Amino acid sequence: MSAHPIPDTPPPGAALDWTIPQDWRAYTAQEHATWDRLFARQSAQLPDRACAAFLRGPDVLHLSRPGIPDFAELSERLAALTGWRVVAVPGLVPDAVFFDHLAHRRFVAGRFIRRPDQLDYLEEPDVFHDVFGHVPLLADPAYADYMQAYGEGGLRSLRFDALHRLARLYWYTVEFGLIEEADGLRLFGAGIVSSHGESIFALDDPSPNRIAFDLMRVMRTHYRIDDYQQSYFVIPSFAALLDATVAVDFAPVYAALEALDDLAPDAVLAEDRLFTRGAQAYARGRRG
Ligand code: HBI
Ligand code: FE
């Protein structure tokens, strides 16, 4: 996620809710070709890695057609399934704007696409990260409910000054979450499924911890914005994630968290239910 501050007024050409016209006709052949190249690379990589609900998404949403999807067409298909729509924004939007869109089942997607020389990493979410990474799961009813509940919780969290707690929950589920399936751990986080390297690292590498999801544990844990995660959290199902968050009144959770220390991204606690105790060799290697 970008490190520079987000201005609090929409950029020129954007509406008050920060949305802009996608202007699908303005995309160049090179931009469509970049989408096709990223789509082909990730689609070849994700069978046996991404969770079943994710793998169903691109087909039901016709994402496999060549070129950057037209958000108007995509939204018609998606809305018929779970009521979600995809709206274009220039880039990162302020938290309150972001939460309000989610609370109204509008997923904000960057309109721009990365340059061909940025295939493997870019700072702000582009249309490939947002639409290929996030949108397929919005066709799953339980996940669609979780994302709307997250938006509503986010708006409430602004009153408790607990945004950093909610951001950790978002990061370790929506962006970098793993899920248990019959054949083993599978990916669902958008930041992982849209990344060539991390969709391998997150499942196969012995470096990171893989820890059973626990709401307070996640809300205490710092995350990496500049590199692969040092810990991944594993949910049993989207229904369980929904129950563990929506049903919960966050006020007492935030109060209880005040008495607990924050945790480093690579921390392991005695009470953690571990799928992998990471060796952290990758992170040590990156520190040099
Ligand atoms: N804006 N466009 C966009 N996309 C995001 O994923 C996003 C954002 N603004 C804030 C934000 N995410 C995070 O702070 C969430 O954790 C709330
Ligand atoms: Fe994202």
Short mmCIF file of C-alpha atoms and ligand atoms in Angstrom, two decimals:
data_model
loop_
_atom_site.label_atom_id
_atom_site.label_comp_id
_atom_site.label_asym_id
_atom_site.label_seq_id
_atom_site.Cartn_x
_atom_site.Cartn_y
_atom_site.Cartn_z
CA MET A 1 0.00 0.00 0.00
CA SER A 2 1.24 3.45 -0.85
CA ALA A 3 3.23 5.28 1.78
CA HIS A 4 2.48 8.81 0.70
CA PRO A 5 -0.46 10.61 2.39
CA ILE A 6 -3.79 10.60 0.54
CA PRO A 7 -5.15 14.15 -0.03
CA ASP A 8 -8.57 14.72 1.53
CA THR A 9 -10.11 16.38 -1.52
CA PRO A 10 -10.78 14.42 -4.71
CA PRO A 11 -8.38 15.10 -7.60
CA PRO A 12 -9.64 17.11 -10.60
CA GLY A 13 -12.18 15.15 -12.65
CA ALA A 14 -13.19 12.93 -9.73
CA ALA A 15 -16.60 13.11 -8.06
CA LEU A 16 -17.00 13.88 -4.35
CA ASP A 17 -16.95 10.12 -3.70
CA TRP A 18 -13.64 9.97 -5.61
CA THR A 19 -15.10 7.97 -8.48
CA ILE A 20 -14.06 8.78 -12.07
CA PRO A 21 -15.41 7.56 -15.41
CA GLN A 22 -13.54 4.39 -16.41
CA ASP A 23 -13.59 5.64 -20.01
CA TRP A 24 -12.93 2.10 -21.19
CA ARG A 25 -12.50 3.23 -24.82
CA ALA A 26 -9.45 5.30 -23.85
CA TYR A 27 -7.36 2.26 -22.90
CA THR A 28 -4.55 1.65 -25.41
CA ALA A 29 -3.73 -1.65 -27.09
CA GLN A 30 -0.59 -1.82 -24.93
CA GLU A 31 -2.65 -1.41 -21.74
CA HIS A 32 -5.00 -4.21 -22.83
CA ALA A 33 -1.96 -6.34 -23.73
CA THR A 34 -0.51 -5.78 -20.23
CA TRP A 35 -3.78 -6.99 -18.70
CA ASP A 36 -3.76 -10.08 -20.97
CA ARG A 37 -0.15 -10.87 -20.06
CA LEU A 38 -0.81 -10.57 -16.30
CA PHE A 39 -4.11 -12.47 -16.61
CA ALA A 40 -2.50 -15.37 -18.52
CA ARG A 41 0.42 -15.59 -16.07
CA GLN A 42 -1.72 -15.66 -12.94
CA SER A 43 -4.45 -17.89 -14.43
CA ALA A 44 -1.79 -20.50 -15.25
CA GLN A 45 -0.45 -20.31 -11.71
CA LEU A 46 -3.58 -20.36 -9.56
CA PRO A 47 -5.24 -23.79 -10.10
CA ASP A 48 -4.27 -25.86 -6.97
CA ARG A 49 -3.21 -22.59 -5.29
CA ALA A 50 -6.22 -20.27 -5.14
CA CYS A 51 -9.32 -21.30 -3.19
CA ALA A 52 -12.30 -22.83 -5.02
CA ALA A 53 -14.47 -19.71 -4.60
CA PHE A 54 -11.76 -17.57 -6.23
CA LEU A 55 -11.29 -19.99 -9.16
CA ARG A 56 -15.02 -19.85 -9.93
CA GLY A 57 -14.98 -16.04 -10.16
CA PRO A 58 -13.22 -15.25 -13.45
CA ASP A 59 -15.52 -17.62 -15.35
CA VAL A 60 -18.83 -16.40 -13.94
CA LEU A 61 -17.63 -12.81 -14.42
CA HIS A 62 -16.29 -13.43 -17.97
CA LEU A 63 -12.90 -11.99 -16.87
CA SER A 64 -11.13 -14.38 -19.23
CA ARG A 65 -12.19 -12.30 -22.27
CA PRO A 66 -9.18 -10.44 -23.70
CA GLY A 67 -8.44 -6.94 -22.49
CA ILE A 68 -9.17 -4.83 -19.44
CA PRO A 69 -12.77 -5.49 -18.31
CA ASP A 70 -15.42 -2.82 -18.87
CA PHE A 71 -16.61 -2.04 -15.32
CA ALA A 72 -20.18 -1.33 -16.51
CA GLU A 73 -20.52 -4.80 -18.05
CA LEU A 74 -18.65 -6.46 -15.16
CA SER A 75 -20.91 -4.71 -12.63
CA GLU A 76 -24.09 -5.95 -14.35
CA ARG A 77 -22.89 -9.55 -14.02
CA LEU A 78 -21.58 -9.11 -10.48
CA ALA A 79 -24.64 -7.21 -9.23
CA ALA A 80 -26.89 -10.04 -10.47
CA LEU A 81 -24.93 -12.45 -8.24
CA THR A 82 -24.26 -10.54 -5.00
CA GLY A 83 -25.32 -6.91 -5.49
CA TRP A 84 -21.74 -5.65 -5.77
CA ARG A 85 -20.61 -3.20 -8.43
CA VAL A 86 -17.12 -2.06 -9.49
CA VAL A 87 -16.43 1.69 -9.70
CA ALA A 88 -13.30 3.39 -11.05
CA VAL A 89 -11.09 5.62 -8.89
CA PRO A 90 -7.77 7.34 -9.62
CA GLY A 91 -5.88 5.36 -6.91
CA LEU A 92 -5.96 5.11 -3.11
CA VAL A 93 -8.92 6.95 -1.62
CA PRO A 94 -9.32 8.23 1.98
CA ASP A 95 -10.35 5.53 4.46
CA ALA A 96 -13.80 6.99 5.19
CA VAL A 97 -14.54 7.14 1.44
CA PHE A 98 -13.26 3.59 1.01
CA PHE A 99 -15.37 2.22 3.85
CA ASP A 100 -18.48 4.03 2.63
CA HIS A 101 -18.16 2.48 -0.83
CA LEU A 102 -17.70 -1.01 0.67
CA ALA A 103 -20.69 -0.49 3.00
CA HIS A 104 -22.80 0.18 -0.12
CA ARG A 105 -21.41 -2.82 -2.07
CA ARG A 106 -19.31 -0.68 -4.39
CA PHE A 107 -15.74 -1.97 -4.88
CA VAL A 108 -13.37 0.84 -5.84
CA ALA A 109 -10.90 -0.23 -8.52
CA GLY A 110 -7.95 1.72 -9.81
CA ARG A 111 -8.54 2.69 -13.45
CA PHE A 112 -4.85 2.72 -14.39
CA ILE A 113 -2.77 -0.35 -15.23
CA ARG A 114 0.91 -0.81 -14.44
CA ARG A 115 3.55 -0.29 -17.12
CA PRO A 116 5.11 -3.37 -18.78
CA ASP A 117 8.33 -2.72 -16.79
CA GLN A 118 6.36 -2.82 -13.50
CA LEU A 119 4.87 -6.29 -13.95
CA ASP A 120 6.07 -7.62 -10.62
CA TYR A 121 5.57 -4.83 -8.16
CA LEU A 122 3.82 -1.52 -7.94
CA GLU A 123 3.05 0.71 -5.02
CA GLU A 124 -0.62 1.60 -5.61
CA PRO A 125 -3.36 -0.90 -6.50
CA ASP A 126 -3.93 -0.85 -10.27
CA VAL A 127 -6.83 -2.34 -12.22
CA PHE A 128 -5.17 -5.76 -12.33
CA HIS A 129 -4.64 -5.92 -8.56
CA ASP A 130 -8.16 -4.64 -7.87
CA VAL A 131 -10.22 -6.43 -10.52
CA PHE A 132 -8.28 -9.70 -10.92
CA GLY A 133 -7.27 -9.83 -7.24
CA HIS A 134 -10.37 -8.64 -5.41
CA VAL A 135 -13.43 -8.90 -7.69
CA PRO A 136 -13.71 -12.68 -8.32
CA LEU A 137 -14.42 -13.37 -4.64
CA LEU A 138 -17.14 -10.70 -4.57
CA ALA A 139 -19.18 -13.23 -6.58
CA ASP A 140 -19.15 -15.50 -3.49
CA PRO A 141 -22.14 -14.68 -1.23
CA ALA A 142 -20.36 -15.20 2.14
CA TYR A 143 -17.32 -13.18 1.06
CA ALA A 144 -19.57 -10.49 -0.45
CA ASP A 145 -21.30 -10.18 2.94
CA TYR A 146 -17.95 -10.01 4.74
CA MET A 147 -16.71 -7.17 2.55
CA GLN A 148 -19.86 -5.11 3.14
CA ALA A 149 -19.66 -5.80 6.89
CA TYR A 150 -16.00 -4.77 6.79
CA GLY A 151 -17.02 -1.43 5.27
CA GLU A 152 -19.69 -0.88 7.94
CA GLY A 153 -17.20 -1.86 10.67
CA GLY A 154 -14.66 0.50 9.18
CA LEU A 155 -17.05 3.43 9.35
CA ARG A 156 -17.74 2.57 13.02
CA SER A 157 -14.01 2.14 13.73
CA LEU A 158 -13.37 5.74 12.68
CA ARG A 159 -15.23 6.76 15.89
CA PHE A 160 -12.97 4.60 18.07
CA ASP A 161 -9.75 5.78 16.49
CA ALA A 162 -9.17 2.08 15.80
CA LEU A 163 -8.54 2.31 12.09
CA HIS A 164 -5.11 0.73 12.40
CA ARG A 165 -6.78 -2.35 13.95
CA LEU A 166 -9.26 -2.61 11.06
CA ALA A 167 -6.48 -2.05 8.53
CA ARG A 168 -4.63 -5.07 10.00
CA LEU A 169 -7.78 -7.19 9.71
CA TYR A 170 -8.12 -6.09 6.05
CA TRP A 171 -4.48 -6.73 5.33
CA TYR A 172 -4.32 -10.24 6.85
CA THR A 173 -7.60 -11.38 5.26
CA VAL A 174 -8.73 -9.45 2.17
CA GLU A 175 -5.17 -8.74 0.98
CA PHE A 176 -3.06 -11.66 2.30
CA GLY A 177 -5.43 -14.28 3.70
CA LEU A 178 -5.13 -18.06 3.42
CA ILE A 179 -8.02 -20.51 3.82
CA GLU A 180 -8.18 -24.20 4.79
CA GLU A 181 -9.66 -26.51 2.17
CA ALA A 182 -9.93 -30.30 1.98
CA ASP A 183 -6.73 -30.58 -0.07
CA GLY A 184 -4.73 -28.17 2.10
CA LEU A 185 -4.12 -24.44 2.49
CA ARG A 186 -5.28 -22.22 -0.38
CA LEU A 187 -4.92 -18.52 -1.27
CA PHE A 188 -7.71 -15.96 -1.10
CA GLY A 189 -5.95 -12.63 -0.40
CA ALA A 190 -5.98 -10.30 -3.42
CA GLY A 191 -2.41 -9.15 -2.80
CA ILE A 192 -1.24 -12.77 -3.10
CA VAL A 193 -3.38 -14.07 -5.99
CA SER A 194 -2.43 -11.05 -8.14
CA SER A 195 1.29 -11.55 -7.42
CA HIS A 196 3.38 -13.99 -9.42
CA GLY A 197 6.02 -14.47 -6.72
CA GLU A 198 3.92 -14.28 -3.60
CA SER A 199 1.31 -16.78 -4.84
CA ILE A 200 4.15 -19.32 -4.65
CA PHE A 201 5.88 -17.97 -1.53
CA ALA A 202 2.73 -17.76 0.59
CA LEU A 203 1.96 -21.49 0.22
CA ASP A 204 5.29 -23.20 -0.45
CA ASP A 205 8.10 -21.25 1.22
CA PRO A 206 9.25 -22.38 4.72
CA SER A 207 10.09 -18.78 5.68
CA PRO A 208 6.76 -17.29 6.78
CA ASN A 209 4.61 -18.29 9.73
CA ARG A 210 1.17 -19.68 8.88
CA ILE A 211 -1.10 -19.14 11.88
CA ALA A 212 -4.76 -19.98 12.49
CA PHE A 213 -6.86 -16.79 12.26
CA ASP A 214 -7.82 -15.14 15.55
CA LEU A 215 -9.38 -11.68 15.46
CA MET A 216 -7.44 -10.12 18.35
CA ARG A 217 -4.18 -11.79 17.29
CA VAL A 218 -4.53 -10.28 13.81
CA MET A 219 -5.50 -6.86 15.17
CA ARG A 220 -2.30 -6.81 17.29
CA THR A 221 0.05 -7.78 14.45
CA HIS A 222 2.03 -5.30 12.32
CA TYR A 223 2.34 -6.14 8.63
CA ARG A 224 4.85 -5.56 5.81
CA ILE A 225 3.85 -3.13 3.06
CA ASP A 226 7.16 -3.35 1.20
CA ASP A 227 7.73 -7.08 0.81
CA TYR A 228 6.26 -10.57 1.19
CA GLN A 229 4.48 -11.12 4.52
CA GLN A 230 6.38 -12.72 7.41
CA SER A 231 3.15 -14.24 8.72
CA TYR A 232 -0.03 -15.40 6.97
CA PHE A 233 -3.28 -16.09 8.82
CA VAL A 234 -5.51 -19.03 7.92
CA ILE A 235 -9.33 -18.98 8.11
CA PRO A 236 -11.43 -22.16 8.17
CA SER A 237 -14.09 -20.68 5.83
CA PHE A 238 -15.60 -17.35 4.73
CA ALA A 239 -18.65 -18.12 6.87
CA ALA A 240 -16.35 -18.49 9.90
CA LEU A 241 -14.58 -15.22 9.02
CA LEU A 242 -17.96 -13.50 8.79
CA ASP A 243 -19.04 -14.93 12.18
CA ALA A 244 -15.74 -13.97 13.79
CA THR A 245 -16.09 -10.35 12.70
CA VAL A 246 -19.61 -9.22 11.83
CA ALA A 247 -21.30 -10.72 14.90
CA VAL A 248 -18.65 -9.16 17.11
CA ASP A 249 -19.14 -5.79 18.78
CA PHE A 250 -15.68 -4.35 18.23
CA ALA A 251 -15.84 -1.86 21.13
CA PRO A 252 -14.90 -4.40 23.85
CA VAL A 253 -12.35 -5.92 21.46
CA TYR A 254 -10.67 -2.53 21.02
CA ALA A 255 -10.77 -2.00 24.80
CA ALA A 256 -9.18 -5.41 25.47
CA LEU A 257 -6.51 -4.71 22.84
CA GLU A 258 -5.44 -1.58 24.72
CA ALA A 259 -4.04 -3.87 27.45
CA LEU A 260 -2.06 -6.00 24.98
CA ASP A 261 1.17 -5.21 23.16
CA ASP A 262 1.29 -4.97 19.40
CA LEU A 263 3.24 -7.78 17.77
CA ALA A 264 5.99 -7.80 15.15
CA PRO A 265 5.13 -9.29 11.76
CA ASP A 266 7.21 -12.41 12.51
CA ALA A 267 6.05 -12.93 16.11
CA VAL A 268 4.95 -16.40 17.29
CA LEU A 269 2.96 -16.74 20.55
CA ALA A 270 2.67 -19.87 22.71
CA GLU A 271 -1.10 -19.80 22.16
CA ASP A 272 -0.83 -19.59 18.35
CA ARG A 273 -2.25 -22.59 16.48
CA LEU A 274 0.56 -22.96 13.92
CA PHE A 275 0.37 -24.53 10.47
CA THR A 276 3.99 -23.45 9.88
CA ARG A 277 6.51 -22.00 12.31
CA GLY A 278 8.44 -19.91 9.81
CA ALA A 279 12.23 -20.00 9.55
CA GLN A 280 12.14 -16.34 8.31
CA ALA A 281 15.18 -17.06 6.09
CA TYR A 282 13.65 -14.95 3.28
CA ALA A 283 13.13 -11.88 5.50
CA ARG A 284 16.63 -12.22 7.00
CA GLY A 285 18.05 -12.48 3.50
CA ARG A 286 16.23 -9.30 2.45
CA ARG A 287 17.65 -7.38 5.44
CA GLY A 288 21.07 -8.35 4.11
N1 HBI B 1 -8.25 2.97 -1.51
N2 HBI B 1 -8.53 2.64 -3.80
C1 HBI B 1 -8.28 2.13 -2.56
N3 HBI B 1 -8.08 0.82 -2.42
C2 HBI B 1 -7.81 0.27 -1.21
O1 HBI B 1 -7.63 -0.94 -1.08
C3 HBI B 1 -7.77 1.12 -0.07
C4 HBI B 1 -8.00 2.49 -0.27
N4 HBI B 1 -7.96 3.32 0.79
C5 HBI B 1 -7.72 2.86 2.14
C6 HBI B 1 -7.42 1.41 2.22
N5 HBI B 1 -7.49 0.61 1.16
C7 HBI B 1 -6.94 0.80 3.51
O2 HBI B 1 -6.71 1.81 4.48
C8 HBI B 1 -7.93 -0.18 4.09
O3 HBI B 1 -7.20 -0.96 5.00
C9 HBI B 1 -9.00 0.52 4.81
FE FE B 2 -6.11 -4.55 -2.56
#
